[in-house]
Coordinates of C-alpha atoms and ligand atoms in Angstrom, one line a residue:
M14 CA 0.2 0.0 0.0
D15 CA 1.1 3.7 -0.9
T16 CA 1.8 5.2 2.6
R17 CA 3.1 8.6 0.6
I18 CA 0.6 11.8 1.1
D19 CA 0.4 12.9 -2.1
L20 CA -0.1 16.7 -2.4
R21 CA 1.3 17.2 -6.0
S22 CA -2.2 17.9 -7.4
D23 CA -5.8 17.1 -7.1
T24 CA -5.6 14.8 -10.1
V25 CA -3.8 12.0 -8.0
S26 CA -6.9 10.9 -6.5
K27 CA -7.9 7.4 -7.1
P28 CA -11.2 6.4 -8.5
S29 CA -13.9 5.5 -5.9
E30 CA -15.6 2.2 -5.4
R31 CA -18.8 3.6 -7.0
M32 CA -17.0 4.8 -9.9
R33 CA -15.2 1.8 -10.4
N34 CA -18.5 -0.3 -10.3
A35 CA -20.0 2.3 -12.7
M36 CA -17.1 1.9 -15.2
A37 CA -17.4 -1.9 -14.9
T38 CA -21.1 -1.8 -15.9
A39 CA -21.2 1.1 -18.4
E40 CA -23.1 0.9 -21.5
V41 CA -21.0 2.1 -24.2
G42 CA -21.0 2.9 -28.0
D43 CA -18.5 4.4 -30.5
D44 CA -18.3 8.1 -29.4
W45 CA -16.8 9.1 -32.9
Y46 CA -20.4 8.2 -34.2
G47 CA -22.0 9.9 -31.2
D48 CA -23.3 6.8 -30.0
D49 CA -21.9 6.2 -26.8
P50 CA -25.3 6.6 -24.3
T51 CA -22.9 7.3 -21.4
V52 CA -20.9 9.8 -22.9
N53 CA -24.2 11.4 -24.2
E54 CA -25.8 11.2 -20.7
L55 CA -22.8 12.8 -19.4
Q56 CA -23.0 15.8 -22.0
D57 CA -26.7 16.2 -21.3
R58 CA -26.4 16.1 -17.5
V59 CA -23.4 18.9 -18.0
A60 CA -25.5 20.9 -20.2
D61 CA -28.2 20.8 -17.7
L62 CA -26.3 21.6 -14.7
T63 CA -24.4 24.6 -16.6
G64 CA -27.9 25.7 -18.0
K65 CA -25.8 25.8 -21.5
A66 CA -27.4 24.6 -24.8
A67 CA -24.9 21.8 -25.3
A68 CA -21.7 19.8 -23.9
I69 CA -18.8 17.7 -25.0
Y70 CA -16.9 15.6 -23.1
L71 CA -13.2 15.7 -23.8
P72 CA -10.0 13.8 -22.2
T73 CA -8.4 16.7 -20.7
G74 CA -8.9 20.3 -19.6
T75 CA -6.1 21.4 -21.9
M76 CA -7.9 19.9 -24.8
C77 CA -10.9 22.0 -23.5
N78 CA -8.9 25.0 -23.6
Q79 CA -7.3 24.5 -26.8
V80 CA -10.5 23.5 -28.8
A81 CA -12.2 26.4 -27.3
M82 CA -9.3 28.8 -28.4
H83 CA -9.2 27.3 -31.8
A84 CA -12.9 27.9 -32.3
F85 CA -13.1 31.4 -31.0
V86 CA -9.6 32.8 -32.1
R87 CA -8.5 33.2 -35.6
A88 CA -4.4 32.6 -36.1
G89 CA -2.6 35.6 -35.3
H90 CA -5.3 37.2 -33.4
F91 CA -5.3 37.9 -29.6
V92 CA -6.6 36.0 -26.4
I93 CA -6.9 38.5 -23.2
C94 CA -5.9 36.5 -20.3
E95 CA -4.5 37.0 -16.9
A96 CA -0.8 36.8 -16.8
T97 CA -0.3 33.6 -15.0
A98 CA -3.3 31.8 -16.3
H99 CA -3.0 28.2 -17.0
A100 CA -4.3 28.4 -21.1
G101 CA -1.7 31.2 -21.3
R102 CA 1.5 30.2 -19.8
T103 CA 1.3 26.4 -19.4
E104 CA -0.5 25.9 -22.9
V105 CA 1.2 28.9 -24.6
N106 CA 3.1 26.5 -26.8
S107 CA 0.0 24.3 -27.6
A108 CA -2.0 27.4 -28.4
A109 CA 0.8 28.5 -30.8
V110 CA 1.0 24.9 -32.4
L111 CA -2.4 24.1 -32.8
S112 CA -3.8 27.6 -33.5
G113 CA -1.2 30.2 -34.1
I114 CA -2.6 32.3 -31.0
A115 CA -0.8 35.2 -29.6
F116 CA -2.0 36.1 -25.8
R117 CA -2.0 39.4 -24.3
Y118 CA -1.3 39.1 -20.9
V119 CA -2.8 41.4 -18.1
A120 CA -1.4 41.1 -14.4
A121 CA -4.2 41.0 -12.0
P122 CA -3.8 43.2 -8.9
S123 CA -4.2 40.3 -6.7
R124 CA -4.1 36.5 -6.5
G125 CA -4.9 36.1 -10.2
L126 CA -8.2 37.7 -10.3
L127 CA -8.6 40.2 -13.2
T128 CA -11.0 43.0 -12.7
A129 CA -13.6 44.2 -15.2
G130 CA -11.7 47.7 -15.5
Q131 CA -8.7 46.0 -16.5
V132 CA -10.2 43.7 -19.1
A133 CA -12.1 47.1 -20.4
V134 CA -8.7 48.8 -20.9
A135 CA -7.3 45.5 -22.6
L136 CA -10.2 45.7 -25.1
E137 CA -9.9 49.1 -26.1
P138 CA -9.4 48.8 -29.9
D139 CA -5.9 49.2 -31.4
H140 CA -5.8 52.9 -32.5
Y141 CA -3.6 51.5 -35.9
D142 CA -6.3 48.8 -36.4
V143 CA -3.7 46.0 -36.5
S144 CA -4.2 44.0 -33.1
V145 CA -7.5 42.1 -32.9
V146 CA -8.5 40.6 -29.7
D147 CA -11.0 37.5 -30.4
L148 CA -11.4 36.1 -26.9
V149 CA -11.2 37.2 -22.9
T150 CA -10.3 34.0 -20.8
I151 CA -10.7 33.8 -17.1
E152 CA -9.6 31.0 -14.7
N153 CA -11.6 30.2 -11.9
T154 CA -10.6 29.2 -9.3
H155 CA -7.2 30.7 -10.4
Q156 CA -4.6 27.8 -9.5
V157 CA -1.4 30.1 -9.6
G158 CA -3.5 32.7 -7.4
G159 CA -3.8 30.1 -4.9
G160 CA -7.0 28.6 -5.9
S161 CA -8.5 32.0 -5.3
V162 CA -12.0 32.6 -6.3
L163 CA -13.6 35.2 -8.6
N164 CA -17.2 35.8 -7.4
V165 CA -20.3 35.8 -9.8
A166 CA -20.7 39.4 -9.7
G167 CA -16.9 39.6 -10.7
V168 CA -17.5 37.2 -13.5
R169 CA -20.7 39.4 -14.6
D170 CA -18.8 42.4 -14.8
I171 CA -16.1 41.0 -16.7
A172 CA -19.0 39.5 -19.1
A173 CA -20.4 43.2 -19.6
A174 CA -17.1 44.6 -20.4
C175 CA -16.4 41.8 -23.0
A176 CA -20.3 42.4 -24.3
A177 CA -19.7 46.1 -24.5
R178 CA -16.7 45.2 -27.2
N179 CA -18.6 42.1 -28.5
V180 CA -16.1 39.7 -27.5
P181 CA -16.8 36.6 -26.1
L182 CA -15.9 35.2 -22.7
Y183 CA -14.6 31.8 -21.9
M184 CA -13.9 30.5 -18.2
D185 CA -11.4 28.1 -17.8
G186 CA -13.4 26.4 -14.5
A187 CA -11.2 23.5 -14.4
R188 CA -12.0 24.0 -10.5
I189 CA -15.3 25.9 -10.8
F190 CA -17.0 23.5 -8.4
N191 CA -14.6 24.4 -5.8
A192 CA -15.4 28.2 -6.4
C193 CA -19.4 27.0 -6.1
A194 CA -18.6 25.5 -2.7
V195 CA -16.9 28.4 -1.4
E196 CA -19.6 31.2 -2.9
G197 CA -22.7 28.5 -2.1
V198 CA -24.1 29.0 -5.8
P199 CA -24.9 26.7 -8.4
V200 CA -22.5 26.0 -11.3
S201 CA -25.2 27.7 -13.7
D202 CA -24.7 31.3 -11.7
Y203 CA -21.2 31.0 -12.8
A204 CA -21.7 29.7 -16.4
G205 CA -24.9 32.1 -17.2
P206 CA -22.6 35.1 -17.9
V207 CA -20.1 33.6 -20.0
T208 CA -19.9 32.6 -23.5
A209 CA -18.4 29.0 -23.0
L210 CA -16.6 27.3 -20.4
M211 CA -14.9 24.2 -18.9
F212 CA -14.5 22.1 -16.2
C213 CA -12.6 19.1 -15.1
L214 CA -14.1 15.8 -13.7
S215 CA -10.4 14.9 -13.2
K216 CA -9.3 17.3 -10.2
G217 CA -11.1 18.2 -7.1
L218 CA -14.3 16.1 -8.4
G219 CA -12.5 13.0 -8.1
A220 CA -12.7 11.4 -11.3
P221 CA -9.9 9.3 -12.9
I222 CA -9.9 11.0 -16.2
G223 CA -11.9 13.7 -18.3
S224 CA -13.3 17.1 -18.6
V225 CA -16.3 19.1 -20.1
L226 CA -16.5 21.8 -22.6
A227 CA -20.1 23.6 -22.5
G228 CA -21.7 26.5 -24.6
E229 CA -23.9 27.3 -27.6
V230 CA -25.1 24.5 -29.9
E231 CA -22.9 26.0 -33.3
F232 CA -19.9 26.3 -30.5
I233 CA -20.3 22.7 -29.4
R234 CA -20.6 21.1 -33.2
E235 CA -17.4 22.9 -34.1
A236 CA -16.0 21.6 -30.8
R237 CA -16.6 18.2 -31.8
R238 CA -14.8 18.8 -35.1
L239 CA -12.0 19.8 -33.5
K240 CA -11.8 17.0 -30.9
V241 CA -11.9 14.7 -34.0
L242 CA -9.1 16.6 -35.8
F243 CA -7.0 17.0 -32.8
G244 CA -7.4 13.1 -32.2
G245 CA -9.6 13.0 -29.0
A246 CA -12.3 10.8 -30.5
W247 CA -12.0 7.9 -27.9
R248 CA -14.6 5.4 -28.9
Q249 CA -15.8 3.5 -26.0
A250 CA -15.4 6.8 -23.6
G251 CA -18.7 5.8 -21.7
I252 CA -16.5 3.7 -19.5
M253 CA -14.7 6.9 -18.4
A254 CA -17.7 9.0 -18.6
A255 CA -19.4 6.6 -16.2
A256 CA -17.1 7.6 -13.5
G257 CA -17.7 11.3 -14.6
L258 CA -21.4 11.0 -13.6
I259 CA -20.6 9.8 -10.6
A260 CA -17.9 12.5 -9.9
L261 CA -21.0 15.0 -10.4
V262 CA -23.0 13.5 -7.9
D263 CA -20.2 12.8 -5.5
G264 CA -17.8 15.5 -6.0
P265 CA -19.0 18.8 -5.3
Q266 CA -20.9 17.9 -1.7
R267 CA -17.6 17.2 0.0
L268 CA -15.3 19.9 -1.3
H269 CA -15.5 21.9 1.7
E270 CA -13.6 19.3 3.0
D271 CA -11.0 19.6 0.8
H272 CA -10.9 23.5 1.9
A273 CA -11.0 22.8 5.7
N274 CA -7.9 20.3 5.0
A275 CA -5.9 22.9 2.8
R276 CA -6.5 25.5 5.8
A277 CA -5.0 23.2 8.4
L278 CA -2.4 22.4 6.2
A279 CA -1.6 26.2 5.5
A280 CA -1.9 26.9 9.3
G281 CA 0.2 24.1 10.5
V282 CA 3.0 25.3 8.1
A283 CA 2.5 29.0 8.8
D284 CA 3.2 27.9 12.3
L285 CA 6.3 26.1 11.5
L286 CA 7.6 28.7 9.0
P287 CA 6.1 32.1 9.9
G288 CA 5.6 34.2 7.0
S289 CA 5.6 31.3 4.6
V290 CA 1.8 31.2 4.0
D291 CA -1.1 33.7 4.4
V292 CA -3.6 31.4 5.8
N293 CA -6.5 33.9 5.2
E294 CA -5.6 33.4 1.7
V295 CA -6.4 29.7 1.4
E296 CA -9.9 29.8 0.2
T297 CA -10.1 26.6 -1.8
N298 CA -7.9 23.3 -1.8
I299 CA -4.4 24.8 -2.8
V300 CA -1.8 26.0 -0.6
F301 CA 1.3 27.7 -1.6
A302 CA 4.2 28.2 0.8
D303 CA 7.0 30.6 0.1
V304 CA 10.2 29.0 2.0
S305 CA 12.6 31.4 0.7
T306 CA 13.1 32.7 4.1
T307 CA 14.6 29.8 5.3
G308 CA 17.6 30.3 3.1
H309 CA 16.9 26.7 1.3
S310 CA 15.2 26.7 -2.1
A311 CA 11.7 25.1 -3.2
Q312 CA 13.5 22.3 -4.6
E313 CA 15.7 21.6 -1.4
W314 CA 12.3 21.4 0.5
A315 CA 10.4 19.3 -2.1
S316 CA 13.1 16.9 -1.9
V317 CA 13.4 16.5 2.0
L318 CA 9.8 16.2 2.1
A319 CA 9.7 13.6 -0.4
A320 CA 11.8 11.9 1.5
E321 CA 9.8 12.2 4.6
G322 CA 6.7 10.5 2.9
V323 CA 5.2 14.0 1.3
L324 CA 4.8 14.9 -2.3
V325 CA 4.6 18.2 -3.3
T326 CA 5.4 20.3 -6.3
M327 CA 7.1 23.5 -7.2
V328 CA 5.4 26.6 -8.9
G329 CA 7.3 29.7 -9.5
G330 CA 9.9 29.0 -6.8
R331 CA 7.1 27.9 -4.2
I332 CA 6.1 24.9 -2.7
R333 CA 2.5 23.9 -4.1
M334 CA -0.1 21.2 -2.3
L335 CA -3.2 20.3 -3.1
T336 CA -6.0 18.8 -0.9
H337 CA -8.1 16.3 -2.5
V338 CA -10.6 13.1 -2.0
G339 CA -7.5 10.9 -1.1
I340 CA -6.5 13.0 1.6
G341 CA -8.5 13.2 5.0
A342 CA -7.9 15.4 8.0
A343 CA -5.4 12.7 9.6
D344 CA -3.4 12.8 6.7
I345 CA -3.2 16.6 7.1
Q346 CA -1.7 15.8 10.7
V347 CA 1.0 13.3 9.1
A348 CA 2.1 15.8 6.5
L349 CA 2.5 18.2 9.2
A350 CA 4.9 15.9 11.3
A351 CA 6.7 15.3 7.8
W352 CA 7.3 18.8 7.4
H353 CA 8.5 19.4 11.1
R354 CA 11.0 16.5 10.4
A355 CA 12.1 18.1 7.1
A356 CA 12.6 21.3 9.0
K357 CA 15.0 19.4 11.6
V358 CA 16.8 18.1 8.4
I359 CA 17.3 21.0 6.7
G360 CA 18.2 22.7 9.8
Ligands
PLP423 C1 -6.7 26.1 -13.9 C2 -6.5 24.7 -15.1 N1 -6.5 24.9 -16.1 C3 -6.5 23.8 -16.9 C4 -5.5 22.7 -16.5 C5 -5.4 21.3 -17.6 O1 -6.4 20.2 -17.2 P1 -5.7 19.3 -17.5 O2 -4.6 18.6 -17.0 O3 -6.6 17.7 -17.5 O4 -5.1 19.1 -19.0 C6 -5.2 22.5 -15.3 C7 -4.3 21.6 -15.0 O5 -3.6 21.7 -13.9 C8 -5.4 23.7 -14.6 O6 -5.0 23.7 -13.3

């Protein structure tokens, strides 16, 4: 049995018994032909939940973002996104190769949260009529921002700024259900103001694979063409979609546990290394620790923590830890004990 505490991402969780059973008995067809009943059920369910006209099930969040950007943005035109957004940074090379897209980065005043005012300024037409913006994207919750939550009013304000320039608004909602849990709103409240959105079943919701893109009928029709074009026609995908359907029921209702565990983790690390974590900024399931004041790098800490049985990642020179369905409150105490041992080793 694996005794490590794996905090590298919320993607590392294993499927539940209920998911495995549903996968074993799933009715399947060939999704290329659109006749996998379980995939179709998942897509209908997501359209229903988000209030969008249609949805499409794709293998990854990255593919959702790439398909959406390809559909909305002409090669050589711009996408406005926050300066550290996944779609514009981690995926910058994918967007370059697949779609010839350029990004206009806007640094948010705090924690990755763009404001409507910033978007309005970024959308002002180019005086020389050379640069054209085809899309604005927002990320919610914002990963590098520390799992920060943009509330529904904030999304509506940004949508109004986009509507004023007739530019569509896309939401990378990889972890939108974490935002819903914090704000106490249904996902349709977040989906309503945006032109299209995606969310991942494979992150906080606990499914092994899969993300869903939702929007207007013609957009989803084009997304299906692009899914095939990009090699994502995954045949009897109903086996995975069956787990996704369970994730939609079981996932959202327990996210508050991940958030409480993240706060406990943050508080423990802040106690050990004062100033490394601002506990008040931990709203969801992501904790960043700035260990630079210890005189040792994030890489050194990550190696020693791994030796002590706790796996973390490094992002932008900081330690990143995510809570998820595979981590209970007791695991947080085990992880914190490892942090204390690591501090002694590092000296
Ligand atoms: C905010 C955000 N968007 C998109 C993605 C991409 O999702 P995937 O790993 O399923 O491709 C990630 C992955 O971590 C993410 O954090």
